[in-house]
Short mmCIF file of N, CA and C in Angstrom, two decimals:
data_model
loop_
_atom_site.label_atom_id
_atom_site.label_comp_id
_atom_site.label_asym_id
_atom_site.label_seq_id
_atom_site.Cartn_x
_atom_site.Cartn_y
_atom_site.Cartn_z
N MET A 1254 -6.97 -8.28 19.28
CA MET A 1254 -6.90 -7.84 17.92
C MET A 1254 -6.02 -6.59 17.85
N LYS A 1255 -5.02 -6.63 16.97
CA LYS A 1255 -4.14 -5.48 16.78
C LYS A 1255 -4.78 -4.54 15.77
N GLN A 1256 -4.73 -3.25 16.09
CA GLN A 1256 -5.28 -2.23 15.21
C GLN A 1256 -4.22 -1.19 14.89
N ILE A 1257 -4.34 -0.63 13.67
CA ILE A 1257 -3.43 0.42 13.26
C ILE A 1257 -4.22 1.59 12.70
N THR A 1258 -3.57 2.73 12.67
CA THR A 1258 -4.12 3.92 12.04
C THR A 1258 -3.35 4.14 10.74
N VAL A 1259 -4.07 4.41 9.67
CA VAL A 1259 -3.48 4.74 8.37
C VAL A 1259 -3.88 6.18 8.09
N SER A 1260 -2.90 7.03 7.76
CA SER A 1260 -3.17 8.47 7.63
C SER A 1260 -2.58 9.05 6.36
N LEU A 1261 -3.31 9.98 5.78
CA LEU A 1261 -2.77 10.91 4.79
C LEU A 1261 -2.51 12.18 5.57
N ASP A 1262 -1.25 12.42 5.88
CA ASP A 1262 -0.90 13.42 6.89
C ASP A 1262 -1.27 14.85 6.49
N LYS A 1263 -0.92 15.27 5.29
CA LYS A 1263 -1.18 16.65 4.85
C LYS A 1263 -2.68 16.91 4.76
N ARG A 1264 -3.45 15.91 4.34
CA ARG A 1264 -4.89 16.07 4.21
C ARG A 1264 -5.61 15.91 5.56
N GLY A 1265 -4.90 15.45 6.58
CA GLY A 1265 -5.47 15.35 7.92
C GLY A 1265 -6.58 14.34 8.05
N VAL A 1266 -6.48 13.21 7.32
CA VAL A 1266 -7.51 12.18 7.39
C VAL A 1266 -6.87 10.84 7.74
N SER A 1267 -7.59 10.07 8.55
CA SER A 1267 -7.10 8.75 8.97
C SER A 1267 -8.24 7.76 8.95
N CYS A 1268 -7.85 6.50 8.91
CA CYS A 1268 -8.81 5.41 9.09
C CYS A 1268 -8.16 4.39 10.01
N VAL A 1269 -8.97 3.52 10.56
CA VAL A 1269 -8.50 2.47 11.45
C VAL A 1269 -8.65 1.14 10.73
N ALA A 1270 -7.63 0.28 10.90
CA ALA A 1270 -7.66 -1.05 10.30
C ALA A 1270 -7.26 -2.09 11.34
N LYS A 1271 -7.84 -3.27 11.20
CA LYS A 1271 -7.42 -4.39 12.04
C LYS A 1271 -6.41 -5.21 11.24
N LEU A 1272 -5.39 -5.71 11.95
CA LEU A 1272 -4.43 -6.60 11.31
C LEU A 1272 -5.02 -8.01 11.25
N LEU A 1273 -4.78 -8.69 10.16
CA LEU A 1273 -5.32 -10.04 9.94
C LEU A 1273 -4.30 -11.09 10.34
N ASP A 1274 -3.96 -11.10 11.63
CA ASP A 1274 -2.95 -12.03 12.16
C ASP A 1274 -3.28 -13.48 11.90
N ASP A 1275 -4.55 -13.81 11.83
CA ASP A 1275 -4.95 -15.21 11.67
C ASP A 1275 -4.64 -15.74 10.27
N VAL A 1276 -4.64 -14.89 9.24
CA VAL A 1276 -4.40 -15.37 7.87
C VAL A 1276 -3.09 -14.87 7.27
N ALA A 1277 -2.48 -13.87 7.89
CA ALA A 1277 -1.21 -13.33 7.39
C ALA A 1277 -0.27 -13.04 8.57
N PRO A 1278 0.05 -14.05 9.38
CA PRO A 1278 0.81 -13.80 10.60
C PRO A 1278 2.23 -13.26 10.38
N ARG A 1279 2.92 -13.74 9.37
CA ARG A 1279 4.29 -13.26 9.12
C ARG A 1279 4.29 -11.81 8.65
N THR A 1280 3.37 -11.49 7.75
CA THR A 1280 3.28 -10.12 7.24
C THR A 1280 2.88 -9.17 8.36
N CYS A 1281 1.88 -9.54 9.13
CA CYS A 1281 1.43 -8.69 10.24
C CYS A 1281 2.53 -8.46 11.26
N ALA A 1282 3.28 -9.51 11.60
CA ALA A 1282 4.37 -9.36 12.57
C ALA A 1282 5.45 -8.42 12.04
N ALA A 1283 5.79 -8.54 10.77
CA ALA A 1283 6.81 -7.67 10.18
C ALA A 1283 6.38 -6.21 10.25
N ILE A 1284 5.13 -5.94 9.95
CA ILE A 1284 4.63 -4.57 9.97
C ILE A 1284 4.50 -4.06 11.39
N TRP A 1285 3.88 -4.83 12.26
CA TRP A 1285 3.68 -4.39 13.64
C TRP A 1285 5.00 -4.04 14.30
N ASP A 1286 6.01 -4.88 14.09
CA ASP A 1286 7.31 -4.65 14.72
C ASP A 1286 8.02 -3.41 14.18
N ALA A 1287 7.68 -2.99 12.96
CA ALA A 1287 8.35 -1.84 12.34
C ALA A 1287 7.64 -0.51 12.56
N LEU A 1288 6.41 -0.54 13.05
CA LEU A 1288 5.64 0.70 13.20
C LEU A 1288 6.27 1.65 14.20
N PRO A 1289 6.17 2.96 13.95
CA PRO A 1289 5.45 3.65 12.88
C PRO A 1289 6.27 3.69 11.58
N LEU A 1290 5.56 3.78 10.46
CA LEU A 1290 6.16 3.88 9.13
C LEU A 1290 5.50 5.05 8.39
N SER A 1291 6.29 5.79 7.65
CA SER A 1291 5.76 6.92 6.91
C SER A 1291 6.69 7.24 5.75
N ALA A 1292 6.10 7.58 4.60
CA ALA A 1292 6.88 7.94 3.41
C ALA A 1292 5.94 8.61 2.42
N PRO A 1293 6.50 9.20 1.36
CA PRO A 1293 5.64 9.82 0.34
C PRO A 1293 4.61 8.83 -0.21
N VAL A 1294 3.44 9.35 -0.53
CA VAL A 1294 2.35 8.53 -1.05
C VAL A 1294 2.31 8.64 -2.57
N PHE A 1295 1.86 7.57 -3.20
CA PHE A 1295 1.62 7.52 -4.64
C PHE A 1295 0.20 7.01 -4.84
N HIS A 1296 -0.39 7.39 -5.97
CA HIS A 1296 -1.68 6.82 -6.35
C HIS A 1296 -1.44 5.82 -7.45
N GLY A 1297 -2.07 4.64 -7.37
CA GLY A 1297 -1.87 3.59 -8.36
C GLY A 1297 -2.25 4.03 -9.76
N LYS A 1298 -1.46 3.57 -10.74
CA LYS A 1298 -1.76 3.83 -12.14
C LYS A 1298 -2.46 2.63 -12.78
N TYR A 1299 -2.13 1.44 -12.33
CA TYR A 1299 -2.63 0.23 -12.96
C TYR A 1299 -3.77 -0.41 -12.19
N ALA A 1300 -3.67 -0.44 -10.89
CA ALA A 1300 -4.62 -1.18 -10.06
C ALA A 1300 -5.94 -0.44 -9.85
N ARG A 1301 -6.00 0.80 -10.14
CA ARG A 1301 -7.18 1.66 -10.05
C ARG A 1301 -7.25 2.41 -8.73
N ASN A 1302 -8.01 1.90 -7.78
CA ASN A 1302 -8.33 2.62 -6.55
C ASN A 1302 -7.37 2.24 -5.43
N GLU A 1303 -6.12 2.66 -5.60
CA GLU A 1303 -5.04 2.25 -4.70
C GLU A 1303 -4.16 3.45 -4.39
N ILE A 1304 -3.80 3.59 -3.12
CA ILE A 1304 -2.70 4.47 -2.75
C ILE A 1304 -1.66 3.60 -2.07
N TYR A 1305 -0.40 4.02 -2.15
CA TYR A 1305 0.66 3.20 -1.59
C TYR A 1305 1.88 4.05 -1.28
N THR A 1306 2.77 3.48 -0.52
CA THR A 1306 4.07 4.08 -0.25
C THR A 1306 5.14 3.02 -0.46
N LEU A 1307 6.33 3.48 -0.83
CA LEU A 1307 7.46 2.60 -1.08
C LEU A 1307 8.51 2.85 -0.01
N LEU A 1308 8.95 1.77 0.64
CA LEU A 1308 9.89 1.87 1.74
C LEU A 1308 11.06 0.93 1.51
N PRO A 1309 12.28 1.33 1.90
CA PRO A 1309 13.36 0.34 1.89
C PRO A 1309 12.95 -0.81 2.81
N ALA A 1310 13.32 -2.01 2.44
CA ALA A 1310 12.92 -3.19 3.23
C ALA A 1310 13.23 -2.97 4.71
N PHE A 1311 12.23 -3.16 5.54
CA PHE A 1311 12.38 -2.98 6.98
C PHE A 1311 12.28 -4.30 7.73
N ALA A 1312 12.07 -5.38 7.00
CA ALA A 1312 11.96 -6.72 7.59
C ALA A 1312 12.23 -7.74 6.49
N ALA A 1313 12.45 -8.96 6.89
CA ALA A 1313 12.60 -10.03 5.91
C ALA A 1313 11.29 -10.21 5.15
N ASP A 1314 11.40 -10.55 3.89
CA ASP A 1314 10.21 -10.79 3.07
C ASP A 1314 9.40 -11.92 3.71
N PRO A 1315 8.12 -11.69 4.02
CA PRO A 1315 7.32 -12.74 4.67
C PRO A 1315 6.91 -13.86 3.73
N GLY A 1316 7.17 -13.72 2.44
CA GLY A 1316 6.69 -14.72 1.49
C GLY A 1316 5.22 -14.50 1.22
N LYS A 1317 4.67 -15.38 0.42
CA LYS A 1317 3.26 -15.24 0.06
C LYS A 1317 2.36 -15.80 1.16
N GLU A 1318 1.38 -14.99 1.56
CA GLU A 1318 0.35 -15.46 2.48
C GLU A 1318 -0.87 -14.57 2.32
N ASN A 1319 -2.02 -15.19 2.26
CA ASN A 1319 -3.29 -14.50 2.08
C ASN A 1319 -3.24 -13.56 0.88
N THR A 1320 -2.76 -14.07 -0.25
CA THR A 1320 -2.56 -13.23 -1.43
C THR A 1320 -3.84 -13.01 -2.21
N THR A 1321 -3.83 -11.91 -2.97
CA THR A 1321 -4.93 -11.60 -3.87
C THR A 1321 -4.40 -10.84 -5.07
N VAL A 1322 -5.13 -10.89 -6.16
CA VAL A 1322 -4.92 -10.01 -7.31
C VAL A 1322 -6.17 -9.16 -7.55
N THR A 1323 -7.16 -9.31 -6.68
CA THR A 1323 -8.40 -8.54 -6.79
C THR A 1323 -8.78 -7.96 -5.42
N PRO A 1324 -7.97 -7.04 -4.89
CA PRO A 1324 -8.28 -6.48 -3.58
C PRO A 1324 -9.61 -5.72 -3.58
N ILE A 1325 -10.24 -5.75 -2.41
CA ILE A 1325 -11.54 -5.08 -2.24
C ILE A 1325 -11.34 -3.80 -1.43
N PRO A 1326 -12.34 -2.91 -1.42
CA PRO A 1326 -12.22 -1.69 -0.64
C PRO A 1326 -11.90 -1.99 0.83
N GLY A 1327 -10.88 -1.30 1.32
CA GLY A 1327 -10.46 -1.47 2.71
C GLY A 1327 -9.32 -2.44 2.90
N ASP A 1328 -8.92 -3.17 1.86
CA ASP A 1328 -7.79 -4.08 1.98
C ASP A 1328 -6.48 -3.31 2.10
N LEU A 1329 -5.62 -3.78 3.01
CA LEU A 1329 -4.24 -3.32 3.11
C LEU A 1329 -3.36 -4.45 2.59
N CYS A 1330 -2.44 -4.13 1.68
CA CYS A 1330 -1.60 -5.16 1.07
C CYS A 1330 -0.12 -4.83 1.18
N TRP A 1331 0.67 -5.88 1.25
CA TRP A 1331 2.14 -5.82 1.22
C TRP A 1331 2.60 -6.40 -0.11
N PHE A 1332 3.52 -5.70 -0.76
CA PHE A 1332 4.18 -6.19 -1.96
C PHE A 1332 5.68 -6.05 -1.75
N SER A 1333 6.43 -7.00 -2.26
CA SER A 1333 7.89 -6.94 -2.22
C SER A 1333 8.41 -6.79 -3.64
N PHE A 1334 9.32 -5.83 -3.83
CA PHE A 1334 9.94 -5.59 -5.13
C PHE A 1334 11.43 -5.41 -4.95
N ASP A 1335 12.15 -5.60 -6.02
CA ASP A 1335 13.54 -5.19 -6.11
C ASP A 1335 13.53 -3.82 -6.78
N SER A 1336 14.47 -2.97 -6.46
CA SER A 1336 14.47 -1.63 -7.05
C SER A 1336 14.48 -1.69 -8.58
N ASP A 1337 15.07 -2.71 -9.18
CA ASP A 1337 15.06 -2.85 -10.63
C ASP A 1337 13.66 -3.08 -11.17
N ASP A 1338 12.77 -3.68 -10.37
CA ASP A 1338 11.39 -3.91 -10.81
C ASP A 1338 10.65 -2.59 -11.04
N LEU A 1339 11.07 -1.54 -10.36
CA LEU A 1339 10.36 -0.27 -10.40
C LEU A 1339 11.11 0.80 -11.17
N GLY A 1340 12.17 0.45 -11.87
CA GLY A 1340 13.01 1.42 -12.55
C GLY A 1340 12.50 1.86 -13.91
N ASN A 1341 11.45 1.24 -14.44
CA ASN A 1341 10.92 1.61 -15.74
C ASN A 1341 10.34 3.02 -15.68
N PRO A 1342 10.75 3.91 -16.60
CA PRO A 1342 10.22 5.29 -16.58
C PRO A 1342 8.70 5.36 -16.69
N ALA A 1343 8.06 4.33 -17.21
CA ALA A 1343 6.60 4.34 -17.34
C ALA A 1343 5.89 4.42 -15.99
N TYR A 1344 6.59 4.04 -14.92
CA TYR A 1344 5.96 4.10 -13.60
C TYR A 1344 5.86 5.52 -13.09
N GLY A 1345 6.64 6.44 -13.67
CA GLY A 1345 6.51 7.85 -13.33
C GLY A 1345 7.27 8.32 -12.11
N TYR A 1346 8.12 7.48 -11.53
CA TYR A 1346 8.91 7.94 -10.40
C TYR A 1346 9.97 8.90 -10.91
N GLU A 1347 10.47 9.75 -10.04
CA GLU A 1347 11.33 10.84 -10.47
C GLU A 1347 12.79 10.46 -10.60
N ASN A 1348 13.13 9.19 -10.48
CA ASN A 1348 14.50 8.77 -10.72
C ASN A 1348 14.48 7.39 -11.35
N THR A 1349 15.62 6.92 -11.78
CA THR A 1349 15.64 5.69 -12.57
C THR A 1349 15.50 4.42 -11.75
N THR A 1350 15.58 4.49 -10.44
CA THR A 1350 15.44 3.29 -9.63
C THR A 1350 14.14 3.25 -8.86
N GLY A 1351 13.23 4.11 -9.17
CA GLY A 1351 11.93 4.06 -8.53
C GLY A 1351 11.87 4.81 -7.22
N THR A 1352 12.71 4.44 -6.28
CA THR A 1352 12.64 5.06 -4.96
C THR A 1352 13.94 5.70 -4.52
N GLY A 1353 14.97 5.58 -5.32
CA GLY A 1353 16.27 6.08 -4.91
C GLY A 1353 17.02 5.10 -4.03
N THR A 1354 16.49 3.91 -3.83
CA THR A 1354 17.16 2.89 -3.04
C THR A 1354 17.53 1.74 -3.96
N THR A 1355 18.45 0.94 -3.51
CA THR A 1355 18.77 -0.29 -4.23
C THR A 1355 18.38 -1.46 -3.35
N GLY A 1356 18.15 -2.60 -3.96
CA GLY A 1356 17.78 -3.78 -3.20
C GLY A 1356 16.29 -3.89 -3.01
N ALA A 1357 15.89 -4.49 -1.90
CA ALA A 1357 14.49 -4.81 -1.65
C ALA A 1357 13.68 -3.57 -1.27
N ILE A 1358 12.47 -3.51 -1.80
CA ILE A 1358 11.54 -2.42 -1.51
C ILE A 1358 10.22 -3.03 -1.06
N VAL A 1359 9.64 -2.47 -0.02
CA VAL A 1359 8.32 -2.88 0.46
C VAL A 1359 7.32 -1.82 0.02
N ASP A 1360 6.27 -2.27 -0.60
CA ASP A 1360 5.16 -1.44 -1.04
C ASP A 1360 4.00 -1.76 -0.12
N LEU A 1361 3.54 -0.77 0.66
CA LEU A 1361 2.37 -0.93 1.51
C LEU A 1361 1.24 -0.14 0.87
N ALA A 1362 0.13 -0.81 0.59
CA ALA A 1362 -0.96 -0.22 -0.17
C ALA A 1362 -2.28 -0.31 0.57
N LEU A 1363 -3.12 0.68 0.30
CA LEU A 1363 -4.51 0.68 0.77
C LEU A 1363 -5.40 0.81 -0.46
N PHE A 1364 -6.39 -0.05 -0.56
CA PHE A 1364 -7.35 -0.03 -1.67
C PHE A 1364 -8.64 0.58 -1.13
N TYR A 1365 -9.14 1.61 -1.82
CA TYR A 1365 -10.26 2.37 -1.28
C TYR A 1365 -11.52 2.27 -2.13
N GLY A 1366 -11.49 1.56 -3.22
CA GLY A 1366 -12.67 1.43 -4.06
C GLY A 1366 -12.72 0.05 -4.69
N ARG A 1367 -13.74 -0.17 -5.52
CA ARG A 1367 -13.97 -1.46 -6.15
C ARG A 1367 -13.21 -1.59 -7.47
N ASN A 1368 -13.28 -2.81 -8.03
CA ASN A 1368 -12.80 -3.10 -9.38
C ASN A 1368 -11.30 -2.94 -9.55
N ASN A 1369 -10.53 -3.37 -8.57
CA ASN A 1369 -9.08 -3.35 -8.65
C ASN A 1369 -8.58 -4.66 -9.25
N LEU A 1370 -7.53 -4.57 -10.02
CA LEU A 1370 -6.94 -5.75 -10.64
C LEU A 1370 -5.43 -5.56 -10.64
N LEU A 1371 -4.72 -6.46 -9.98
CA LEU A 1371 -3.28 -6.31 -9.81
C LEU A 1371 -2.52 -7.00 -10.94
N ILE A 1372 -2.52 -6.34 -12.09
CA ILE A 1372 -1.76 -6.81 -13.24
C ILE A 1372 -0.94 -5.64 -13.75
N ASN A 1373 0.29 -5.93 -14.12
CA ASN A 1373 1.24 -4.92 -14.54
C ASN A 1373 1.73 -5.27 -15.94
N GLY A 1374 1.75 -4.30 -16.82
CA GLY A 1374 2.14 -4.54 -18.20
C GLY A 1374 3.53 -5.11 -18.37
N ASP A 1375 4.44 -4.81 -17.46
CA ASP A 1375 5.81 -5.31 -17.54
C ASP A 1375 6.01 -6.64 -16.84
N GLN A 1376 5.24 -6.89 -15.77
CA GLN A 1376 5.51 -8.04 -14.92
C GLN A 1376 4.39 -9.07 -14.90
N GLY A 1377 3.23 -8.74 -15.40
CA GLY A 1377 2.09 -9.66 -15.33
C GLY A 1377 1.38 -9.51 -14.00
N TRP A 1378 0.84 -10.62 -13.49
CA TRP A 1378 0.11 -10.61 -12.22
C TRP A 1378 1.04 -10.23 -11.08
N VAL A 1379 0.56 -9.41 -10.18
CA VAL A 1379 1.34 -8.96 -9.03
C VAL A 1379 0.52 -9.21 -7.76
N PRO A 1380 0.53 -10.45 -7.25
CA PRO A 1380 -0.25 -10.73 -6.05
C PRO A 1380 0.32 -10.01 -4.83
N GLY A 1381 -0.59 -9.54 -3.98
CA GLY A 1381 -0.19 -8.88 -2.74
C GLY A 1381 -0.70 -9.65 -1.55
N ASN A 1382 0.02 -9.54 -0.44
CA ASN A 1382 -0.40 -10.14 0.83
C ASN A 1382 -1.41 -9.21 1.49
N VAL A 1383 -2.64 -9.67 1.67
CA VAL A 1383 -3.64 -8.88 2.39
C VAL A 1383 -3.38 -9.07 3.88
N PHE A 1384 -2.95 -7.97 4.54
CA PHE A 1384 -2.58 -8.07 5.95
C PHE A 1384 -3.51 -7.29 6.87
N GLY A 1385 -4.40 -6.49 6.31
CA GLY A 1385 -5.28 -5.69 7.14
C GLY A 1385 -6.57 -5.35 6.43
N ALA A 1386 -7.54 -4.93 7.21
CA ALA A 1386 -8.85 -4.52 6.69
C ALA A 1386 -9.30 -3.28 7.44
N VAL A 1387 -9.67 -2.24 6.68
CA VAL A 1387 -10.15 -1.00 7.29
C VAL A 1387 -11.49 -1.27 7.97
N THR A 1388 -11.60 -0.81 9.22
CA THR A 1388 -12.81 -1.04 10.00
C THR A 1388 -13.60 0.24 10.27
N SER A 1389 -12.96 1.40 10.10
CA SER A 1389 -13.69 2.65 10.31
C SER A 1389 -13.11 3.78 9.48
N ASN A 1390 -13.99 4.65 9.05
CA ASN A 1390 -13.71 5.88 8.33
C ASN A 1390 -13.22 5.66 6.89
N LEU A 1391 -13.59 4.55 6.26
CA LEU A 1391 -13.18 4.30 4.88
C LEU A 1391 -13.79 5.32 3.92
N GLU A 1392 -15.04 5.71 4.14
CA GLU A 1392 -15.69 6.63 3.21
C GLU A 1392 -14.97 7.98 3.14
N GLU A 1393 -14.65 8.56 4.29
CA GLU A 1393 -13.93 9.84 4.31
C GLU A 1393 -12.52 9.66 3.75
N PHE A 1394 -11.88 8.55 4.10
CA PHE A 1394 -10.52 8.29 3.61
C PHE A 1394 -10.54 8.12 2.09
N ALA A 1395 -11.55 7.43 1.56
CA ALA A 1395 -11.66 7.24 0.11
C ALA A 1395 -11.82 8.58 -0.61
N ALA A 1396 -12.57 9.50 -0.01
CA ALA A 1396 -12.73 10.83 -0.61
C ALA A 1396 -11.37 11.54 -0.67
N ALA A 1397 -10.58 11.40 0.37
CA ALA A 1397 -9.24 12.01 0.37
C ALA A 1397 -8.34 11.35 -0.66
N CYS A 1398 -8.49 10.04 -0.85
CA CYS A 1398 -7.72 9.33 -1.88
C CYS A 1398 -8.10 9.81 -3.27
N GLN A 1399 -9.38 10.04 -3.49
CA GLN A 1399 -9.83 10.56 -4.77
C GLN A 1399 -9.29 11.97 -4.99
N ASP A 1400 -9.23 12.77 -3.93
CA ASP A 1400 -8.63 14.10 -4.02
C ASP A 1400 -7.14 13.99 -4.35
N LEU A 1401 -6.48 13.00 -3.79
CA LEU A 1401 -5.07 12.75 -4.10
C LEU A 1401 -4.90 12.45 -5.58
N TRP A 1402 -5.79 11.62 -6.14
CA TRP A 1402 -5.75 11.27 -7.56
C TRP A 1402 -5.93 12.52 -8.42
N MET A 1403 -6.93 13.32 -8.11
CA MET A 1403 -7.26 14.47 -8.95
C MET A 1403 -6.40 15.70 -8.62
N GLY A 1404 -6.01 15.84 -7.36
CA GLY A 1404 -5.29 17.04 -6.93
C GLY A 1404 -3.79 16.89 -6.85
N GLY A 1405 -3.28 15.68 -6.88
CA GLY A 1405 -1.84 15.47 -6.83
C GLY A 1405 -1.35 14.98 -5.49
N ALA A 1406 -0.26 14.22 -5.57
CA ALA A 1406 0.31 13.58 -4.39
C ALA A 1406 1.52 14.31 -3.83
N ARG A 1407 2.08 15.26 -4.55
CA ARG A 1407 3.30 15.93 -4.10
C ARG A 1407 3.12 16.52 -2.70
N GLY A 1408 4.10 16.20 -1.85
CA GLY A 1408 4.09 16.73 -0.50
C GLY A 1408 3.24 15.95 0.50
N GLU A 1409 2.52 14.93 0.02
CA GLU A 1409 1.66 14.14 0.91
C GLU A 1409 2.40 12.89 1.37
N THR A 1410 2.16 12.48 2.58
CA THR A 1410 2.74 11.25 3.11
C THR A 1410 1.64 10.29 3.56
N LEU A 1411 1.95 9.02 3.45
CA LEU A 1411 1.10 7.95 3.94
C LEU A 1411 1.78 7.36 5.15
N SER A 1412 1.08 7.34 6.27
CA SER A 1412 1.65 6.88 7.53
C SER A 1412 0.85 5.74 8.12
N PHE A 1413 1.57 4.83 8.75
CA PHE A 1413 0.99 3.68 9.44
C PHE A 1413 1.51 3.72 10.86
N SER A 1414 0.61 3.61 11.85
CA SER A 1414 1.04 3.62 13.25
C SER A 1414 0.13 2.72 14.07
N ARG A 1415 0.64 2.32 15.22
CA ARG A 1415 -0.16 1.52 16.14
C ARG A 1415 -1.27 2.39 16.73
N LEU A 1416 -2.42 1.77 16.93
CA LEU A 1416 -3.54 2.49 17.54
C LEU A 1416 -3.42 2.41 19.04
#
Protein backbone atom coordinates (compact mmCIF):
# COMPACT_ATOMS: atom_id res chain seq x y z
CA MET A 1 0.00 0.00 0.00
CA LYS A 2 1.40 3.39 -1.04
CA GLN A 3 1.07 6.16 1.51
CA ILE A 4 1.56 9.89 1.26
CA THR A 5 1.81 12.81 3.64
CA VAL A 6 -0.39 15.86 3.05
CA SER A 7 0.79 19.02 4.83
CA LEU A 8 -0.18 22.60 5.48
CA ASP A 9 3.39 23.77 5.74
CA LYS A 10 3.08 27.15 7.52
CA ARG A 11 0.64 25.72 10.07
CA GLY A 12 2.95 22.74 10.68
CA VAL A 13 0.23 20.09 10.42
CA SER A 14 0.16 16.89 8.36
CA CYS A 15 -1.97 13.85 7.82
CA VAL A 16 -1.28 10.49 6.24
CA ALA A 17 -3.32 9.08 3.37
CA LYS A 18 -3.30 5.79 1.51
CA LEU A 19 -3.47 5.83 -2.27
CA LEU A 20 -6.43 3.95 -3.74
CA ASP A 21 -4.49 2.12 -6.45
CA ASP A 22 -7.16 -0.54 -6.75
CA VAL A 23 -9.93 1.87 -7.86
CA ALA A 24 -7.96 4.80 -9.32
CA PRO A 25 -4.75 3.28 -10.73
CA ARG A 26 -4.08 5.89 -13.45
CA THR A 27 -4.64 8.82 -11.11
CA CYS A 28 -2.53 7.28 -8.34
CA ALA A 29 0.33 6.51 -10.75
CA ALA A 30 0.32 10.08 -12.09
CA ILE A 31 0.50 11.52 -8.59
CA TRP A 32 3.00 9.04 -7.17
CA ASP A 33 5.39 9.58 -10.08
CA ALA A 34 5.23 13.39 -9.66
CA LEU A 35 5.76 13.59 -5.88
CA PRO A 36 6.71 15.76 -4.09
CA LEU A 37 4.22 18.48 -5.08
CA SER A 38 3.63 21.79 -3.35
CA ALA A 39 1.86 25.06 -4.20
CA PRO A 40 -0.27 27.77 -2.57
CA VAL A 41 -3.41 26.47 -0.88
CA PHE A 42 -6.97 27.69 -1.41
CA HIS A 43 -10.11 26.99 0.58
CA GLY A 44 -13.16 25.90 -1.43
CA LYS A 45 -15.94 28.43 -1.95
CA TYR A 46 -18.54 26.09 -3.45
CA ALA A 47 -17.81 22.59 -2.22
CA ARG A 48 -17.73 23.57 1.47
CA ASN A 49 -15.12 21.66 3.48
CA GLU A 50 -12.34 21.53 0.90
CA ILE A 51 -8.79 22.77 0.59
CA TYR A 52 -6.91 22.46 -2.67
CA THR A 53 -3.94 23.55 -4.70
CA LEU A 54 -3.67 24.32 -8.41
CA LEU A 55 -0.69 23.03 -10.35
CA PRO A 56 0.34 23.20 -14.00
CA ALA A 57 -0.35 19.76 -15.47
CA PHE A 58 2.42 17.41 -14.36
CA ALA A 59 1.07 14.28 -16.08
CA ALA A 60 -1.38 13.26 -18.75
CA ASP A 61 -5.01 13.55 -17.69
CA PRO A 62 -5.93 10.13 -16.25
CA GLY A 63 -9.55 10.46 -17.36
CA LYS A 64 -12.45 9.66 -15.12
CA GLU A 65 -11.99 6.92 -12.54
CA ASN A 66 -13.55 6.43 -9.12
CA THR A 67 -15.39 9.75 -9.51
CA THR A 68 -17.66 11.46 -7.03
CA VAL A 69 -19.63 14.67 -6.65
CA THR A 70 -20.18 14.04 -2.92
CA PRO A 71 -16.74 13.55 -1.35
CA ILE A 72 -16.58 12.47 2.27
CA PRO A 73 -14.17 13.57 5.01
CA GLY A 74 -10.67 12.35 4.24
CA ASP A 75 -11.15 12.00 0.47
CA LEU A 76 -8.33 13.20 -1.78
CA CYS A 77 -9.51 14.17 -5.27
CA TRP A 78 -7.97 15.05 -8.63
CA PHE A 79 -9.67 17.52 -10.95
CA SER A 80 -8.51 18.58 -14.41
CA PHE A 81 -9.25 22.07 -15.72
CA ASP A 82 -8.19 24.32 -18.53
CA SER A 83 -6.96 27.72 -17.38
CA ASP A 84 -9.99 29.29 -19.09
CA ASP A 85 -12.27 27.26 -16.77
CA LEU A 86 -10.84 29.14 -13.79
CA GLY A 87 -10.57 32.64 -15.27
CA ASN A 88 -13.92 33.93 -13.97
CA PRO A 89 -13.29 36.72 -11.41
CA ALA A 90 -15.95 35.14 -9.16
CA TYR A 91 -13.43 32.45 -8.23
CA GLY A 92 -11.35 35.10 -6.46
CA TYR A 93 -7.94 34.29 -7.91
CA GLU A 94 -5.63 37.25 -8.19
CA ASN A 95 -5.28 37.19 -11.97
CA THR A 96 -7.53 36.62 -14.94
CA THR A 97 -6.38 33.08 -15.72
CA GLY A 98 -6.79 31.60 -12.28
CA THR A 99 -3.26 30.39 -11.74
CA GLY A 100 -1.13 32.45 -14.07
CA THR A 101 -0.65 29.43 -16.33
CA THR A 102 -2.22 28.57 -19.63
CA GLY A 103 -3.38 25.14 -20.69
CA ALA A 104 -4.13 22.22 -18.40
CA ILE A 105 -4.33 22.66 -14.64
CA VAL A 106 -4.47 19.92 -12.02
CA ASP A 107 -6.45 20.63 -8.87
CA LEU A 108 -5.52 18.36 -5.96
CA ALA A 109 -8.03 18.61 -3.12
CA LEU A 110 -8.53 17.30 0.39
CA PHE A 111 -12.03 17.21 1.90
CA TYR A 112 -12.02 17.53 5.67
CA GLY A 113 -15.68 17.66 6.65
CA ARG A 114 -19.16 16.43 5.72
CA ASN A 115 -21.84 17.72 3.35
CA ASN A 116 -19.68 18.52 0.33
CA LEU A 117 -21.30 18.89 -3.07
CA LEU A 118 -19.22 19.39 -6.22
CA ILE A 119 -21.42 21.72 -8.24
CA ASN A 120 -20.24 24.97 -9.76
CA GLY A 121 -22.50 27.81 -10.82
CA ASP A 122 -20.65 28.28 -14.11
CA GLN A 123 -19.93 24.66 -15.04
CA GLY A 124 -22.51 22.49 -13.29
CA TRP A 125 -21.42 19.18 -11.78
CA VAL A 126 -17.66 18.84 -11.33
CA PRO A 127 -16.84 15.18 -10.62
CA GLY A 128 -13.44 14.47 -9.11
CA ASN A 129 -11.31 11.33 -9.13
CA VAL A 130 -11.02 10.01 -5.56
CA PHE A 131 -7.42 8.80 -5.41
CA GLY A 132 -6.70 8.69 -1.70
CA ALA A 133 -8.17 8.42 1.78
CA VAL A 134 -6.77 10.00 4.94
CA THR A 135 -5.90 7.30 7.47
CA SER A 136 -4.45 9.33 10.34
CA ASN A 137 -4.60 12.77 11.92
CA LEU A 138 -7.72 13.99 10.06
CA GLU A 139 -9.16 15.66 13.17
CA GLU A 140 -6.11 17.89 13.76
CA PHE A 141 -5.77 18.54 10.03
CA ALA A 142 -9.46 19.52 9.82
CA ALA A 143 -8.95 22.05 12.63
CA ALA A 144 -6.08 23.59 10.66
CA CYS A 145 -8.30 23.69 7.55
CA GLN A 146 -10.98 25.51 9.52
CA ASP A 147 -8.31 27.96 10.70
CA LEU A 148 -7.33 28.43 7.05
CA TRP A 149 -10.97 29.26 6.23
CA MET A 150 -11.35 31.75 9.07
CA GLY A 151 -7.78 33.05 9.27
CA GLY A 152 -6.80 33.22 5.61
CA ALA A 153 -4.75 31.24 3.16
CA ARG A 154 -2.13 33.83 2.16
CA GLY A 155 1.37 32.48 2.52
CA GLU A 156 0.23 28.90 3.20
CA THR A 157 1.18 25.96 1.00
CA LEU A 158 -0.36 22.54 0.54
CA SER A 159 2.22 19.82 0.02
CA PHE A 160 2.01 16.18 -1.00
CA SER A 161 4.97 13.83 -0.50
CA ARG A 162 5.76 10.15 -0.30
CA LEU A 163 5.72 8.67 3.18
